[in-house]
């Protein structure tokens, strides 16, 4: 038996086995790298092509909402005048409502429970004294003067400086479709020295169920 020949043959097999293991490890890392890159770009492509649910949800919710800003600063008896706020290509009145700028009314188009609110900030003008008095805002159906869905009372003190009076009132109420809401202002006496802060005041309604 040739011992030297056996030694050379064994060494050759070990070297072949080592080379095979090295090549296998290299191929394994290469496959993992390719797979990782593929998954990364696949995820990026899916994310880019998928619609964004957040934007859709916001759009759906905005359909249920309408809010208006006062059109005039004066406190006077009669129907309160409102205006819609521009928002992108549309305005602040969602598609579930119909705002009539001529009659300053909001019409509901669906039966349901609605959250309605009004917030007003009243300022004393720069005249020496603003008279004390009571000011009431009532929101109700224009077809029935006795219908009042929300009433907000303001107790106005006598001020000798520009100190604002702020109040927010809200109510959850069931309303039928085709109801037209208008806001009525009532002052017990002349309050022409008090004015509405248009930027800090608004009226809103949204469908809750």
PDB file of C-alpha atoms in Angstrom, residues 46-56:
ATOM      1  CA  UNK A  46     -46.662  48.555  -3.668  1.00  0.00           C
ATOM      2  CA  UNK A  47     -46.655  51.494  -1.270  1.00  0.00           C
ATOM      3  CA  UNK A  48     -46.382  53.999  -4.090  1.00  0.00           C
ATOM      4  CA  UNK A  49     -49.194  52.406  -6.104  1.00  0.00           C
ATOM      5  CA  UNK A  50     -51.556  51.787  -3.168  1.00  0.00           C
ATOM      6  CA  UNK A  51     -54.188  54.448  -2.375  1.00  0.00           C
ATOM      7  CA  UNK A  52     -53.725  56.398   0.836  1.00  0.00           C
ATOM      8  CA  UNK A  53     -56.656  55.560   3.148  1.00  0.00           C
ATOM      9  CA  UNK A  54     -56.052  58.553   5.405  1.00  0.00           C
ATOM     10  CA  UNK A  55     -56.822  61.081   2.704  1.00  0.00           C
ATOM     11  CA  UNK A  56     -59.941  59.133   1.738  1.00  0.00           C
TER      12      UNK A  56
END
